[in-house]
Coordinates of C-alpha atoms in Angstrom, one line a residue:
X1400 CA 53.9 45.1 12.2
X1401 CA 53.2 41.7 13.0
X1402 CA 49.7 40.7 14.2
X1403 CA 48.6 38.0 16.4
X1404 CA 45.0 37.1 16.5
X1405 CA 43.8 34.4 19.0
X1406 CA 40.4 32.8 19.6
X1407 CA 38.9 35.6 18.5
X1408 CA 34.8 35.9 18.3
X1409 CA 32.5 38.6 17.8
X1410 CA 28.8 38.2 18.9
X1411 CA 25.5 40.9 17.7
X1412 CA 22.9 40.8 20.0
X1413 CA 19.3 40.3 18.1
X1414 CA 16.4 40.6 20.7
X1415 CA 17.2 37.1 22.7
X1416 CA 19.5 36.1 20.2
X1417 CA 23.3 35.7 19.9
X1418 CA 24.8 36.2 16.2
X1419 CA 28.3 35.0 15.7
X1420 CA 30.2 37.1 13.6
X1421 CA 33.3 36.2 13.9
X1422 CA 34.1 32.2 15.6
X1423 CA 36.8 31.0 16.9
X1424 CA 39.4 33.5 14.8
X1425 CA 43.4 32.5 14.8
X1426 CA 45.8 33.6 12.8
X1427 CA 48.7 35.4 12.2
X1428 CA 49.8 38.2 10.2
X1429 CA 53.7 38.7 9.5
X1430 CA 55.6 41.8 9.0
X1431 CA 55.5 43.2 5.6
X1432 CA 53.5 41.3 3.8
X1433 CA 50.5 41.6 2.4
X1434 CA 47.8 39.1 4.0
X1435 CA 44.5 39.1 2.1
X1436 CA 40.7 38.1 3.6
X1437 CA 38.4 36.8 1.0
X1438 CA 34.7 35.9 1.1
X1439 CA 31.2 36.2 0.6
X1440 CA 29.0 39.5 2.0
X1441 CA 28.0 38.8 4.9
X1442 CA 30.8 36.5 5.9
X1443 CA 32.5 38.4 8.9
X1444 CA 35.4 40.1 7.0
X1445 CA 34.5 43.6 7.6
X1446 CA 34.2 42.9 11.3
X1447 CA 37.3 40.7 11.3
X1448 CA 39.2 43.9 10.0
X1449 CA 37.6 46.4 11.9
X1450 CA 38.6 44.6 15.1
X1451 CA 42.0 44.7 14.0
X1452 CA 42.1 48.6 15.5
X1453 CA 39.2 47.9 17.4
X1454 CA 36.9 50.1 15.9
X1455 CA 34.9 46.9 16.4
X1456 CA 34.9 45.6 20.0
X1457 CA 35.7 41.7 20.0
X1458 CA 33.4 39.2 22.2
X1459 CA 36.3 37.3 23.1
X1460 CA 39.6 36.8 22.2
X1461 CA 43.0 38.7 21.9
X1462 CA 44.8 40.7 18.9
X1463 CA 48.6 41.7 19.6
X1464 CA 50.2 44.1 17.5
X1465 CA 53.8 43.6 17.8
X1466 CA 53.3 42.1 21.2
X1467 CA 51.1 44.9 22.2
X1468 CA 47.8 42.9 23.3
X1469 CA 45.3 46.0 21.8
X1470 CA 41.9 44.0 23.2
X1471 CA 43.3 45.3 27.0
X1472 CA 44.7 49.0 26.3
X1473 CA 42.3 52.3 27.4
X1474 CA 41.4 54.4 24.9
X1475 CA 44.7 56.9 25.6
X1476 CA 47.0 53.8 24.6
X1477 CA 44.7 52.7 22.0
X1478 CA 44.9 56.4 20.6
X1479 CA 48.6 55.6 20.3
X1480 CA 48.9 52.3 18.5
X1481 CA 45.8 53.8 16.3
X1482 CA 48.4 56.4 15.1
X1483 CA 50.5 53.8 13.7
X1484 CA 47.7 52.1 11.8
X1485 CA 45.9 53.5 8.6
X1486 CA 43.0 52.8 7.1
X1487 CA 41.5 53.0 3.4
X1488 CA 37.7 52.5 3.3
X1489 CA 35.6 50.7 -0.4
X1490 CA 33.7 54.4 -0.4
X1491 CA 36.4 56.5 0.2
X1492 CA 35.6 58.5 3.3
X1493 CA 36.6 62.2 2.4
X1494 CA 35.3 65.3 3.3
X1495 CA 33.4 66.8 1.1
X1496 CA 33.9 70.3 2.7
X1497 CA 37.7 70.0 2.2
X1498 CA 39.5 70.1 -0.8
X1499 CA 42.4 67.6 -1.4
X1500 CA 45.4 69.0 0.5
X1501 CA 42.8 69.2 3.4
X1502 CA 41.7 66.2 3.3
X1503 CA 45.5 65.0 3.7
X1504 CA 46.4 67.2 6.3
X1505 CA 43.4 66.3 8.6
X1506 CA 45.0 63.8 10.5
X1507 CA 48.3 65.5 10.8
X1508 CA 46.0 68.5 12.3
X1509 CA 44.7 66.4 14.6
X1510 CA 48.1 64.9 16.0
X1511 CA 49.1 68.9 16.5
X1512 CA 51.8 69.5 14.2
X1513 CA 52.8 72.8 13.3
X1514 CA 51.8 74.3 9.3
X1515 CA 55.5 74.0 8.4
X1516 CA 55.3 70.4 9.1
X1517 CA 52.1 69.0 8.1
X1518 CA 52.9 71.6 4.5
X1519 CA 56.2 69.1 4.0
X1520 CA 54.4 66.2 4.5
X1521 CA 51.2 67.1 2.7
X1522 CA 53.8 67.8 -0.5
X1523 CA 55.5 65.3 -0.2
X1524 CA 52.0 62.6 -0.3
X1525 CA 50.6 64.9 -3.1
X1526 CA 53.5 63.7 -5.6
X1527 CA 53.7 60.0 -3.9
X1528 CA 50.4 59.5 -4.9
X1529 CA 50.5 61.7 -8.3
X1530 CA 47.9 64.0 -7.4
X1531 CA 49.8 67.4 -7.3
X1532 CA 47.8 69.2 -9.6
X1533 CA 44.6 67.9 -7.7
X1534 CA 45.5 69.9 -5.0
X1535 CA 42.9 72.5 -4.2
X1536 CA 40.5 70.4 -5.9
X1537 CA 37.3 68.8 -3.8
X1538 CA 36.1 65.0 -3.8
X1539 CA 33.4 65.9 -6.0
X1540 CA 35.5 67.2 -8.7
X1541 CA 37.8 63.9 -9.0
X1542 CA 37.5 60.3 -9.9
X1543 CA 37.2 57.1 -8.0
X1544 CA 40.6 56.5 -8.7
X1545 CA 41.9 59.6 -7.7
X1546 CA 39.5 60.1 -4.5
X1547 CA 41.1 56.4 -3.6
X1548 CA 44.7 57.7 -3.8
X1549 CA 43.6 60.9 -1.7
X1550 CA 42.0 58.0 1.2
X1551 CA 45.7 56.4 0.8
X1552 CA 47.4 59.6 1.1
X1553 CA 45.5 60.3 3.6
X1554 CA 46.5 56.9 5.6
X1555 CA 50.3 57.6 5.0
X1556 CA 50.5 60.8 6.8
X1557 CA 51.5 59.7 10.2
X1558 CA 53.4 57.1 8.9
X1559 CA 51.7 54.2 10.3
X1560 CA 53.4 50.6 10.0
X1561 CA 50.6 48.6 9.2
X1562 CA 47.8 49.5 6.6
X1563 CA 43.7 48.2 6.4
X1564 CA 42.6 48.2 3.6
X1565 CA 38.0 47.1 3.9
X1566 CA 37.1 47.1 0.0
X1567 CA 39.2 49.6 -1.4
X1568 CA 39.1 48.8 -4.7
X1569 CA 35.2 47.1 -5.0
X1570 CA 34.2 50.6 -5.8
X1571 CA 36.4 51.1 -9.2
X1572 CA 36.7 50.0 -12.5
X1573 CA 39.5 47.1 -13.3
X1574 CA 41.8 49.4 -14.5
X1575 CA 41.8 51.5 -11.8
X1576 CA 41.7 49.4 -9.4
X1577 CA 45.2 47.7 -11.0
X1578 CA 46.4 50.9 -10.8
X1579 CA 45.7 51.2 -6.8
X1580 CA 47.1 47.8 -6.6
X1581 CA 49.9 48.8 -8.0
X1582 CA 50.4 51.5 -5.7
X1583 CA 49.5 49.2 -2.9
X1584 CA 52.6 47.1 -3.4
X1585 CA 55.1 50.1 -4.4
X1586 CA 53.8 51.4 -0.4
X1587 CA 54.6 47.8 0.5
X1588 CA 57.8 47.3 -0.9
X1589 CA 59.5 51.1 -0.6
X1590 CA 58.4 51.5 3.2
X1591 CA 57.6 48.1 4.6
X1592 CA 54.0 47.9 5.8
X1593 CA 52.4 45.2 6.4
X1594 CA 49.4 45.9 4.3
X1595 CA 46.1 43.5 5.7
X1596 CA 43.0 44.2 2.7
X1597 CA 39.5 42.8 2.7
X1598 CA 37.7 42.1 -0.5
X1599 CA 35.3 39.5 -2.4
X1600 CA 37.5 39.8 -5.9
X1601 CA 39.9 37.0 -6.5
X1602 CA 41.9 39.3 -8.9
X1603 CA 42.5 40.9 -6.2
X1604 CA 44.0 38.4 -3.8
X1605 CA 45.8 37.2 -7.6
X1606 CA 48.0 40.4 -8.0
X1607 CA 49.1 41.4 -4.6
X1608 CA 48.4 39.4 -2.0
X1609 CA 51.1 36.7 -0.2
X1610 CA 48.5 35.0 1.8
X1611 CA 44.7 34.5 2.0
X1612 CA 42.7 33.5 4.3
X1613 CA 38.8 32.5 3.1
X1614 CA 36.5 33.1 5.7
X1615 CA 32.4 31.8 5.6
X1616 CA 30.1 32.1 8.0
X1617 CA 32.4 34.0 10.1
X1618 CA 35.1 31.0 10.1
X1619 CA 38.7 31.0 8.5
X1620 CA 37.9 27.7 6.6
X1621 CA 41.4 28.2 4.8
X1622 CA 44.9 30.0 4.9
X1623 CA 47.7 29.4 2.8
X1624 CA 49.9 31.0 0.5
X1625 CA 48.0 32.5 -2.5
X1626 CA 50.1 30.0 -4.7
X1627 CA 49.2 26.9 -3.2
X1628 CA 45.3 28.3 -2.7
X1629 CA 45.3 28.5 -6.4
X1630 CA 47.1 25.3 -7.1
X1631 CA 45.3 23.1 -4.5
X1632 CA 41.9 24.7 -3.2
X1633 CA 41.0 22.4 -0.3
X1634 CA 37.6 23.7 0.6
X1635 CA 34.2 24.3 -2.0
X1636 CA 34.3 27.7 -1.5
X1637 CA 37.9 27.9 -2.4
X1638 CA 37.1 26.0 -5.0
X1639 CA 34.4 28.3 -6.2
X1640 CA 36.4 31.2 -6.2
X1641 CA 39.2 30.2 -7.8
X1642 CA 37.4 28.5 -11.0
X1643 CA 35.3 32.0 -11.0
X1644 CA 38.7 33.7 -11.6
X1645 CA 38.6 36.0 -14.7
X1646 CA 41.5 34.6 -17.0
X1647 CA 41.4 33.8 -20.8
X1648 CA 39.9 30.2 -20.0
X1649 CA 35.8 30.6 -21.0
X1650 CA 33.9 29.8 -18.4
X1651 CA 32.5 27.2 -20.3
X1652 CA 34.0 25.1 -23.1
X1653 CA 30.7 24.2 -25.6
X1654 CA 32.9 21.2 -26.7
X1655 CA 31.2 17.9 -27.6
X1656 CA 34.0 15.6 -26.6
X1657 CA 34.4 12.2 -29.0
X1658 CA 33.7 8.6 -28.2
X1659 CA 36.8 7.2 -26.2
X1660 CA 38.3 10.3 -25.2
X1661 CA 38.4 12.4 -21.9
X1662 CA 38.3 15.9 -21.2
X1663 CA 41.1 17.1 -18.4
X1664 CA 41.3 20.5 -16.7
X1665 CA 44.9 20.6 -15.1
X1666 CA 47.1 23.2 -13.0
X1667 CA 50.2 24.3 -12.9
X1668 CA 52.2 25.8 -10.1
X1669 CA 55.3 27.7 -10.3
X1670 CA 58.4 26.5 -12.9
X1671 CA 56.4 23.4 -14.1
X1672 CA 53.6 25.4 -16.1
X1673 CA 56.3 26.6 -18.3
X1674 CA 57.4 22.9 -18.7
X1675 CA 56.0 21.1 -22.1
X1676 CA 54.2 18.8 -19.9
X1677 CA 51.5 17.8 -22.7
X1678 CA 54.3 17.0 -25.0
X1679 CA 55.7 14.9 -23.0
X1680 CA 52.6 12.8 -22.3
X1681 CA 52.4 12.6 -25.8
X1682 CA 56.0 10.8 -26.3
X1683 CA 55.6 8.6 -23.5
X1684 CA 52.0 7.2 -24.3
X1685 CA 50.2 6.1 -27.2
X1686 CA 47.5 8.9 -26.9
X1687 CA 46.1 12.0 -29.1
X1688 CA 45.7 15.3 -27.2
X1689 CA 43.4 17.8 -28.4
X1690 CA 44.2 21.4 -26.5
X1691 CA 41.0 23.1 -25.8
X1692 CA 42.2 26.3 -23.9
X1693 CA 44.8 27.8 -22.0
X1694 CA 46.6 30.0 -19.5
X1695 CA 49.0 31.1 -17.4
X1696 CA 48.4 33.5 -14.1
X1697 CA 51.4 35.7 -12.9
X1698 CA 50.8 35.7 -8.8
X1699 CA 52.7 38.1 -6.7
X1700 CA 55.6 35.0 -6.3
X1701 CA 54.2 32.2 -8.7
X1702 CA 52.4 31.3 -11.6
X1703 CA 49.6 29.1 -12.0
X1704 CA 49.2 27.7 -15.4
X1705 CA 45.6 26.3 -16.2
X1706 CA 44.7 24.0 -19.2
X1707 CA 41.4 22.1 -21.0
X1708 CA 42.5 19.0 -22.8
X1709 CA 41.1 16.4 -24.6
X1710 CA 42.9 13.3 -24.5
X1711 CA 42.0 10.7 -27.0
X1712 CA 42.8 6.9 -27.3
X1713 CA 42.3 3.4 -25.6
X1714 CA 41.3 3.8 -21.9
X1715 CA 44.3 1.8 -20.8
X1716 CA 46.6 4.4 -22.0
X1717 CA 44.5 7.3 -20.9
X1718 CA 44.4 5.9 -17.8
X1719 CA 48.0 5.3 -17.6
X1720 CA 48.8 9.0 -18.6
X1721 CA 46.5 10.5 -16.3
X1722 CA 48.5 8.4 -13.3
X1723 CA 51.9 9.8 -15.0
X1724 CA 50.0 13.5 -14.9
X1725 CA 49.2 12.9 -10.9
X1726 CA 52.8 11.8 -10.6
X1727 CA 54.0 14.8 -12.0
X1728 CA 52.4 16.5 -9.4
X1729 CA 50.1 18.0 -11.8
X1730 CA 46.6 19.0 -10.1
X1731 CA 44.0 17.9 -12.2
X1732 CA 39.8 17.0 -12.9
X1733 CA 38.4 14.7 -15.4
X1734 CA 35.5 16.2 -16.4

């Protein structure tokens, strides 16, 4: 499904006051892939989501969904285009009165298909989502995890074309939540949704996600690939979240750098951080380098390398190999 969302604001009424939301929202969301929203609490990415199937109500603006402009349809049409979207919540959303298959066939029940049906389809979720012998068990009984890949199955069983995910994976531990991941991008890639998720982890938006958009204060204050984010954040809070990453760098290098030498953090994106950049600077300049730490990030199309040097020697020729670095199209920060 591709989305279209145009000047899109959402106002809270406090008292006399007016509370923005959402400002001024544009963007656009392509078919099969997988977009994701990052910020802050309080930021406007819940609502920014939610008005996506308008179980928020925008102020202003207009959302398409494959040229279907949703912000005008009645609640009959909107019932339809609802049927094609599903939706996977950070606390899972289950009934507790039903056990597993129940919760799955809920929505199936609802669209009035026949036991023989809704059986199939339950089945075949159940094993999609490796919870077979989970069946007749109730959300109390199971794990995060597996209450998450009920809330997916549950999402998949009117086949929608285009998947919300708001949170689902802030709730679980990081190796669960790779898992879900994981099973995010297998739905992605075998059926082709187009997969929108919310969240305030950059791992997150590191091991799935295309695109991001960064949204403060209820503005998009950037969108780009997740590649060139990480390479080149152009905004603070960009900035913020990316050097916040969890990766095998420490957060902060206790290194007491010598007299005429420089401390470096550089990036790398795509082919170039497996190149031997630092050796080369080496040949071509009369410099010692001191490597401090080190890494490389697989993204969903790209990797980002990262890397803390210390280069030592006469500031002319520090100088001169930080210019050839910059040249090389290496993104860097003396620091």
């Amino acid at each position: 499904m591709l989305i279209r969302v145009k000047n899109l604001s959402k106002v809270y009424k406090n008292n006399n006051d007016e509370v923005y939301a959402l400002k001024n929202i544009n963007l656009e969301i392509n078919s099969g892939e997988i977009f994701g929203i990052i910020g802050l609490s309080g930021a406007g990415k819940s609502t920014l989501i939610r008005c996506l199937n308008r179980l928020e109500e925008p102020t202003e603006g207009k959302i398409s969904i494959d040229d279907i402009e949703i912000t005008n349809l009645n609640k009959k049409d909107l019932r339809n285009i609802r049927s094609e979207i599903g939706m996977i919540f950070q606390h899972f959303n289950l009934l507790s009165s039903k056990n597993v298959y129940e919760n799955i066939a809920f929505p199936l029940e609802l669209e009035g298909k026949n036991k023989k049906e809704i059986n199939e389809r339950v089945e075949t979720l159940l094993k999609y989502v490796d919870l077979e012998d989970k069946k007749l068990s109730y959300p109390s009984h199971l794990s995060g995890g597996q209450k998450q890949r009920v809330a997916i199955a549950r999402a998949l069983a009117n086949n929608p074309k285009l998947l919300l995910s708001d949170e689902g994976t802030s709730a679980l531990d990081p190796k669960t939540t790779k898992s879900i991941l994981q099973l995010l991008n297998k739905i992605r890639k075998e059926f082709g949704l187009t997969i929108v998720l919310i969240t305030h982890q950059m791992e997150v938006i590191k091991d799935i996600c295309d695109r991001v958009a960064i949204i403060e204060d209820g503005e998009i204050i950037e969108l780009d690939t997740v590649g060139k984010v990480f390479a080149n954040p152009k905004t603070k809070t960009a900035s913020e979240f990316v050097s916040n990453l969890k990766t095998n760098i420490e957060e902060e290098i206790k290194y007491e750098k010598k007299p005429g030498s420089k401390l470096v953090k550089l990036s790398f994106l795509g082919e170039i951080s497996k190149k031997p950049i630092v050796s080369n600077m080496i040949k071509n300049f009369d410099i010692d380098v001191n490597i401090l730490s080190g890494n490389i990030n697989e993204l969903m199309t790209t990797s980002i390398g990262n890397l803390t040097i210390e280069i030592l020697g006469k500031d002319e020729e520090i100088n001169r190999a930080i210019q050839w670095l910059t040249k090389e199209n290496i993104r860097l920060e003396v620091i």
